[in-house]
mmCIF file of C-alpha atoms in Angstrom:
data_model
loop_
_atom_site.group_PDB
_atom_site.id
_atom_site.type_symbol
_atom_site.label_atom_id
_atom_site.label_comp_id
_atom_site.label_asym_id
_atom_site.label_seq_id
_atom_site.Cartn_x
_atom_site.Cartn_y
_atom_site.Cartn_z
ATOM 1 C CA UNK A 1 0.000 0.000 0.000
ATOM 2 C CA UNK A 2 1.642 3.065 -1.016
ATOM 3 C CA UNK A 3 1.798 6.221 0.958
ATOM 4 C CA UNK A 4 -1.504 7.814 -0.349
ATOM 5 C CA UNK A 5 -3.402 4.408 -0.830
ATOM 6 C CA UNK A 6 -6.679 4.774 0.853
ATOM 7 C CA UNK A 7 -9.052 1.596 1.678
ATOM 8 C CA UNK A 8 -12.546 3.098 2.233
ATOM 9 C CA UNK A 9 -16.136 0.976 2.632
ATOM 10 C CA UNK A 10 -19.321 2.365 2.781
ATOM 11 C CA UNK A 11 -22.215 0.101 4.817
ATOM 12 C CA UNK A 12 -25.128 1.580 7.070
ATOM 13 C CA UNK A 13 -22.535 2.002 10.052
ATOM 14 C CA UNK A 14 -20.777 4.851 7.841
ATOM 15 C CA UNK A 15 -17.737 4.832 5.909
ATOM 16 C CA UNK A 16 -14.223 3.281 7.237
ATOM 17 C CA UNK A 17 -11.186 4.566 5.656
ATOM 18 C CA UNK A 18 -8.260 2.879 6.172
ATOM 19 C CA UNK A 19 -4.956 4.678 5.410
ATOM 20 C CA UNK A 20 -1.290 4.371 6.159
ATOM 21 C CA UNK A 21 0.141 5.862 9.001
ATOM 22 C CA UNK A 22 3.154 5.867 10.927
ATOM 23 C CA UNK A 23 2.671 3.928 14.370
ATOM 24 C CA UNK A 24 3.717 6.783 16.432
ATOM 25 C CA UNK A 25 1.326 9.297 15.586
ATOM 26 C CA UNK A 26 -1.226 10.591 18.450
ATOM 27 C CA UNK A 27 -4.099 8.509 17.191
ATOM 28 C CA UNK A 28 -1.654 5.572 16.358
ATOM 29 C CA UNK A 29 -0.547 5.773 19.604
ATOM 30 C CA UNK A 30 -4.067 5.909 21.447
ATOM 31 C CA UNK A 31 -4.892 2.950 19.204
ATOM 32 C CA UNK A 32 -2.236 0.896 20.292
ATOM 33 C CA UNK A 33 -2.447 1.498 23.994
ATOM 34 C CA UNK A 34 -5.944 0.662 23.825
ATOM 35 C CA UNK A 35 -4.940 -2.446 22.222
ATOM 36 C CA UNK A 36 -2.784 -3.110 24.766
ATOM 37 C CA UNK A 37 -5.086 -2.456 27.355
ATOM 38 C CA UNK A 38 -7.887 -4.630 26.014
ATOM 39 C CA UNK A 39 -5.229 -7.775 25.260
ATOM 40 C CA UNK A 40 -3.867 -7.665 28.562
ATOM 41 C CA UNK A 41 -6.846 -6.923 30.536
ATOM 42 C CA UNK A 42 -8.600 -9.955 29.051
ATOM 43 C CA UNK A 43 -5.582 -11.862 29.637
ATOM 44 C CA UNK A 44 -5.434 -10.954 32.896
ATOM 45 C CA UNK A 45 -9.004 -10.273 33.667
ATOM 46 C CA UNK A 46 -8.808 -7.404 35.365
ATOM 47 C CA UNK A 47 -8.426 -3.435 34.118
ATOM 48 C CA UNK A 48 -4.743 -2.965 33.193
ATOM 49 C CA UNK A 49 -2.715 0.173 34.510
ATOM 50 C CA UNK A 50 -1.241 3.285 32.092
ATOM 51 C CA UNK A 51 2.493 1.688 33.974
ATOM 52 C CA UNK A 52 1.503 -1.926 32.401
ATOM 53 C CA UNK A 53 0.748 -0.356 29.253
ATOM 54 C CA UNK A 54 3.658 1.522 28.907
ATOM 55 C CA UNK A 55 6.095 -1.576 29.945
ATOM 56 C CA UNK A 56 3.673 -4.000 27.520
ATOM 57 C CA UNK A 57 4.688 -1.450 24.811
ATOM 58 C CA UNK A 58 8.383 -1.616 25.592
ATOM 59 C CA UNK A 59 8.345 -5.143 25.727
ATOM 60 C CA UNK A 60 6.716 -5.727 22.929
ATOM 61 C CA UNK A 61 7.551 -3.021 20.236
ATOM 62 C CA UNK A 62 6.554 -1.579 16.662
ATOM 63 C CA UNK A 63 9.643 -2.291 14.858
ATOM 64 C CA UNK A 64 9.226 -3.538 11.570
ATOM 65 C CA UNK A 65 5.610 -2.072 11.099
ATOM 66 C CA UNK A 66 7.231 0.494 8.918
ATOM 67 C CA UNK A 67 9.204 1.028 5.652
ATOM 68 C CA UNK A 68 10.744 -0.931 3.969
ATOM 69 C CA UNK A 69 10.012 -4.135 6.450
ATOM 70 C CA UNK A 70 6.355 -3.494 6.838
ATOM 71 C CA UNK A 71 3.221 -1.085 7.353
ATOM 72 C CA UNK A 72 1.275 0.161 9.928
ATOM 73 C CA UNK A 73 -2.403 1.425 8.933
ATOM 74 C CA UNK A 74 -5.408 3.611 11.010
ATOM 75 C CA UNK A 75 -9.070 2.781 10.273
ATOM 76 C CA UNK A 76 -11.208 5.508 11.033
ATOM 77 C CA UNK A 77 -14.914 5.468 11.075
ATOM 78 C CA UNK A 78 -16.619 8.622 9.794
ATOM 79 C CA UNK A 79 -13.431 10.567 10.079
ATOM 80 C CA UNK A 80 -13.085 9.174 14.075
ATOM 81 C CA UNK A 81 -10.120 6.683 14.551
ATOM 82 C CA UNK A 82 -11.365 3.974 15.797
ATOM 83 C CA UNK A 83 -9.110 0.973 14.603
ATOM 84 C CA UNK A 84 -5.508 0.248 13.828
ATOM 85 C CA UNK A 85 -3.385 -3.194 12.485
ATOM 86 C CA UNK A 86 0.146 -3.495 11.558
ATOM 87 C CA UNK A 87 1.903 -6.159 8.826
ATOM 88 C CA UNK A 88 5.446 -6.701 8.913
ATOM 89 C CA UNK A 89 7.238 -9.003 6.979
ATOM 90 C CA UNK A 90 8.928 -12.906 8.334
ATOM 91 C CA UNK A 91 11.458 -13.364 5.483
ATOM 92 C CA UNK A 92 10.531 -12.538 1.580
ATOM 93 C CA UNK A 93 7.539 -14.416 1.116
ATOM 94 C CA UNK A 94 6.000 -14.043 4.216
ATOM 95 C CA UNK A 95 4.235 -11.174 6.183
ATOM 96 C CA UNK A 96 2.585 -11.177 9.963
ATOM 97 C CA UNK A 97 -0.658 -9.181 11.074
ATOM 98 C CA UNK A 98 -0.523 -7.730 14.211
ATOM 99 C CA UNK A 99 -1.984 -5.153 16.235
ATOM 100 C CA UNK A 100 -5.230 -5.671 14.433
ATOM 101 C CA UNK A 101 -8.067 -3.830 16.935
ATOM 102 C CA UNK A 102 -11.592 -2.320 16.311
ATOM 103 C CA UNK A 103 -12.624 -0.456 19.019
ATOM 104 C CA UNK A 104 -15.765 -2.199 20.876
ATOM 105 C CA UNK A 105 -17.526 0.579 19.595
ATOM 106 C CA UNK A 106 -16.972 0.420 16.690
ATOM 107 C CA UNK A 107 -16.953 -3.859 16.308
ATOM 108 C CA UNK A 108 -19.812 -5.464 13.972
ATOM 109 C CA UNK A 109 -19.582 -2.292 11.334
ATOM 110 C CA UNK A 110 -16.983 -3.286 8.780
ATOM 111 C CA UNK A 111 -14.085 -2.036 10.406
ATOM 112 C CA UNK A 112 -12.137 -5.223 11.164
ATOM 113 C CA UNK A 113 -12.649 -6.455 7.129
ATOM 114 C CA UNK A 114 -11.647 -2.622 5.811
ATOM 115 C CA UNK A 115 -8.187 -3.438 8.248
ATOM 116 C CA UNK A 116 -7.827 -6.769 6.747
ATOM 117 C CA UNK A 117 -7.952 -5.580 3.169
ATOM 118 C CA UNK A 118 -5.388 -2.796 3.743
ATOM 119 C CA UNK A 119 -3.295 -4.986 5.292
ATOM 120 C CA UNK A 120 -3.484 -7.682 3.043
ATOM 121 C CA UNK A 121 -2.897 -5.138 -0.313
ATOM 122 C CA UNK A 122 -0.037 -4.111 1.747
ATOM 123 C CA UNK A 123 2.033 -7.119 2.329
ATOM 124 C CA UNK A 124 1.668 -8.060 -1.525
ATOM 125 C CA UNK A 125 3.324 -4.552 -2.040
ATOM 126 C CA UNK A 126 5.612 -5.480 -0.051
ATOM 127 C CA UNK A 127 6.102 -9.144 -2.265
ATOM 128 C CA UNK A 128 4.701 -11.337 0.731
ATOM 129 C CA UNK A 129 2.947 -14.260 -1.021
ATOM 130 C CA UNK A 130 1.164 -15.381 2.246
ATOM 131 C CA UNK A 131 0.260 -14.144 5.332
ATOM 132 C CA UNK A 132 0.113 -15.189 8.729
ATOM 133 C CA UNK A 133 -0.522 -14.067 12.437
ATOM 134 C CA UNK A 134 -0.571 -15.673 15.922
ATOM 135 C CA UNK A 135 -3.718 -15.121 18.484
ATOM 136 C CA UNK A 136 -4.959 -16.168 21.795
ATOM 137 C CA UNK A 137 -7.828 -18.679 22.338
ATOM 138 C CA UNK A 138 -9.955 -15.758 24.084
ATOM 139 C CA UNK A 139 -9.830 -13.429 21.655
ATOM 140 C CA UNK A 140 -12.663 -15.426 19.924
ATOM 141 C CA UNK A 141 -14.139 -12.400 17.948
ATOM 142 C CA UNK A 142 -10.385 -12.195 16.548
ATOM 143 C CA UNK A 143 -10.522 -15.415 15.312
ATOM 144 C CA UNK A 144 -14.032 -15.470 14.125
ATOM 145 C CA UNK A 145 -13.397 -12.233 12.139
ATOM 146 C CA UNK A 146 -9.736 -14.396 10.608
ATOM 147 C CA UNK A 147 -11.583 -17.607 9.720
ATOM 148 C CA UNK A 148 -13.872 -15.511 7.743
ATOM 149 C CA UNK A 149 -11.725 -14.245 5.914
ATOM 150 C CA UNK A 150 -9.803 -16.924 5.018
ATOM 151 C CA UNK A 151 -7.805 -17.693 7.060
ATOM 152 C CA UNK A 152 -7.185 -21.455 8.358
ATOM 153 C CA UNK A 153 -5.471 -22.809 11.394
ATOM 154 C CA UNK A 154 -1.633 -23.663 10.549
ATOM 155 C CA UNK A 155 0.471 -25.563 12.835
ATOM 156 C CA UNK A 156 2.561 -23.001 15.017
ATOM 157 C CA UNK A 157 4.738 -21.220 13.420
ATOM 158 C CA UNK A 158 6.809 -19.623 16.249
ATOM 159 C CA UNK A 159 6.682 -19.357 19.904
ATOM 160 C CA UNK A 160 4.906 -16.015 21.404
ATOM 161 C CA UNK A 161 4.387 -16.334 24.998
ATOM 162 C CA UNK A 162 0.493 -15.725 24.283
ATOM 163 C CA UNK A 163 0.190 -17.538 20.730
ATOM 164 C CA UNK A 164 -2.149 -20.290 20.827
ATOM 165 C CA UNK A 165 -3.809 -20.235 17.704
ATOM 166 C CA UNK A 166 -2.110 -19.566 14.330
ATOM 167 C CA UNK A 167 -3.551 -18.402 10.877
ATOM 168 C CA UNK A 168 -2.493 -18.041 7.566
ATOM 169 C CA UNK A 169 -4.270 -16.986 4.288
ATOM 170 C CA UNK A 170 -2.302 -17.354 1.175
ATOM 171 C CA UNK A 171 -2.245 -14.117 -1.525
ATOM 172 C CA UNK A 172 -1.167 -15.622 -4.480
#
C-alpha cells in the first residue's frame, strides 16, 4: 500500500477509511495502547494500569511495522479513529498481522474487514505471497473475524508467549 493508498467501505454504520500511518502518531498511539489495554486486561481479567501499558509497549515493540520491512495502517470510522493493524514481513515471502483492533464501539460495522484488506494489499506490495498471524484462544471475535476471511489454522509457526492459535491466508 503506497503512501496515499486509501481503503474506504461504505455500509449503514458509515464509511471506514483505512490509510497508512506511521505507528507513532497521536491517534496511532491511542490505538495501540488501547490495544494493549484490552489484550492484557482480558488476559489478565482485570483493568490494566497506564504503567503496564507503557512496559507492555516496551516489551513488545513496533519495529518492523514500517518502511521498507512493513506497514502500519489507522481505520477511522466517519473521520473518528477507531481501529488500527500493523503487517510486517517474516522473510521474503511471508508477512505477519498484528496489532489488528476495532474499538468495541466500533466492532460489527466493517471495520475489522476494511483493516484486513489494507493490510493484506499491503504485504503483496511489499512481495509477501502469504500471510500469517498468531492469536490467543480468548480473543474469539479475533478469530471469528480471521476464519472468515480466510484464514485457516496452521500448525505453530513460532513461539509467542500468548500464541495459541495460528492463521495463515495465502495471496497468491
Amino acid at each position: 500500500m503506497t503512501s496515499d493508498t486509501r481503503i474506504t467501505t461504505t455500509d449503514t454504520a458509515g464509511t471506514w477509511q483505512v490509510v497508512p500511518e506511521a505507528f507513532t502518531t497521536p491517534d496511532a498511539t491511542v490505538l495501540r495502547r488501547a490495544y494493549y489495554a484490552e489484550v492484557a486486561g482480558r488476559y489478565w481479567d482485570r483493568a490494566v494500569t497506564e504503567a503496564e501499558i507503557d512496559q507492555g509497549l516496551l516489551d513488545f515493540p513496533d519495529e518492523g511495522l514500517s518502511a521498507p520491512t512493513g506497514q502500519f495502517v489507522v481505520g477511522r470510522l466517519d473521520g473518528r479513529p477507531l481501529a488500527c493493524g500493523g503487517i510486517r514481513l517474516l522473510d521474503p515471502a511471508t508477512a505477519e498481522l498484528t496489532r489488528v483492533y476495532v474499538d468495541p464501539r466500533a466492532r460489527g460495522t466493517g471495520g475489522g474487514a476494511a483493516l484486513l484488506g489494507a493490510l493484506e494489499e499491503a504485504a503483496r506490495e511489499l512481495g509477501a505471497e502469504r500471510v500469517r498471524l498468531d492469536t490467543r484462544s480468548d480473543l474469539v471475535e479475533a478469530r471469528a473475524l480471521y476464519a472468515r476471511h480466510g484464514y485457516a489454522e496452521i500448525p505453530a509457526y513460532n513461539s509467542g508467549p500468548y500464541a495459541e492459535h495460528w492463521f495463515e491466508k495465502r495471496l497468491v
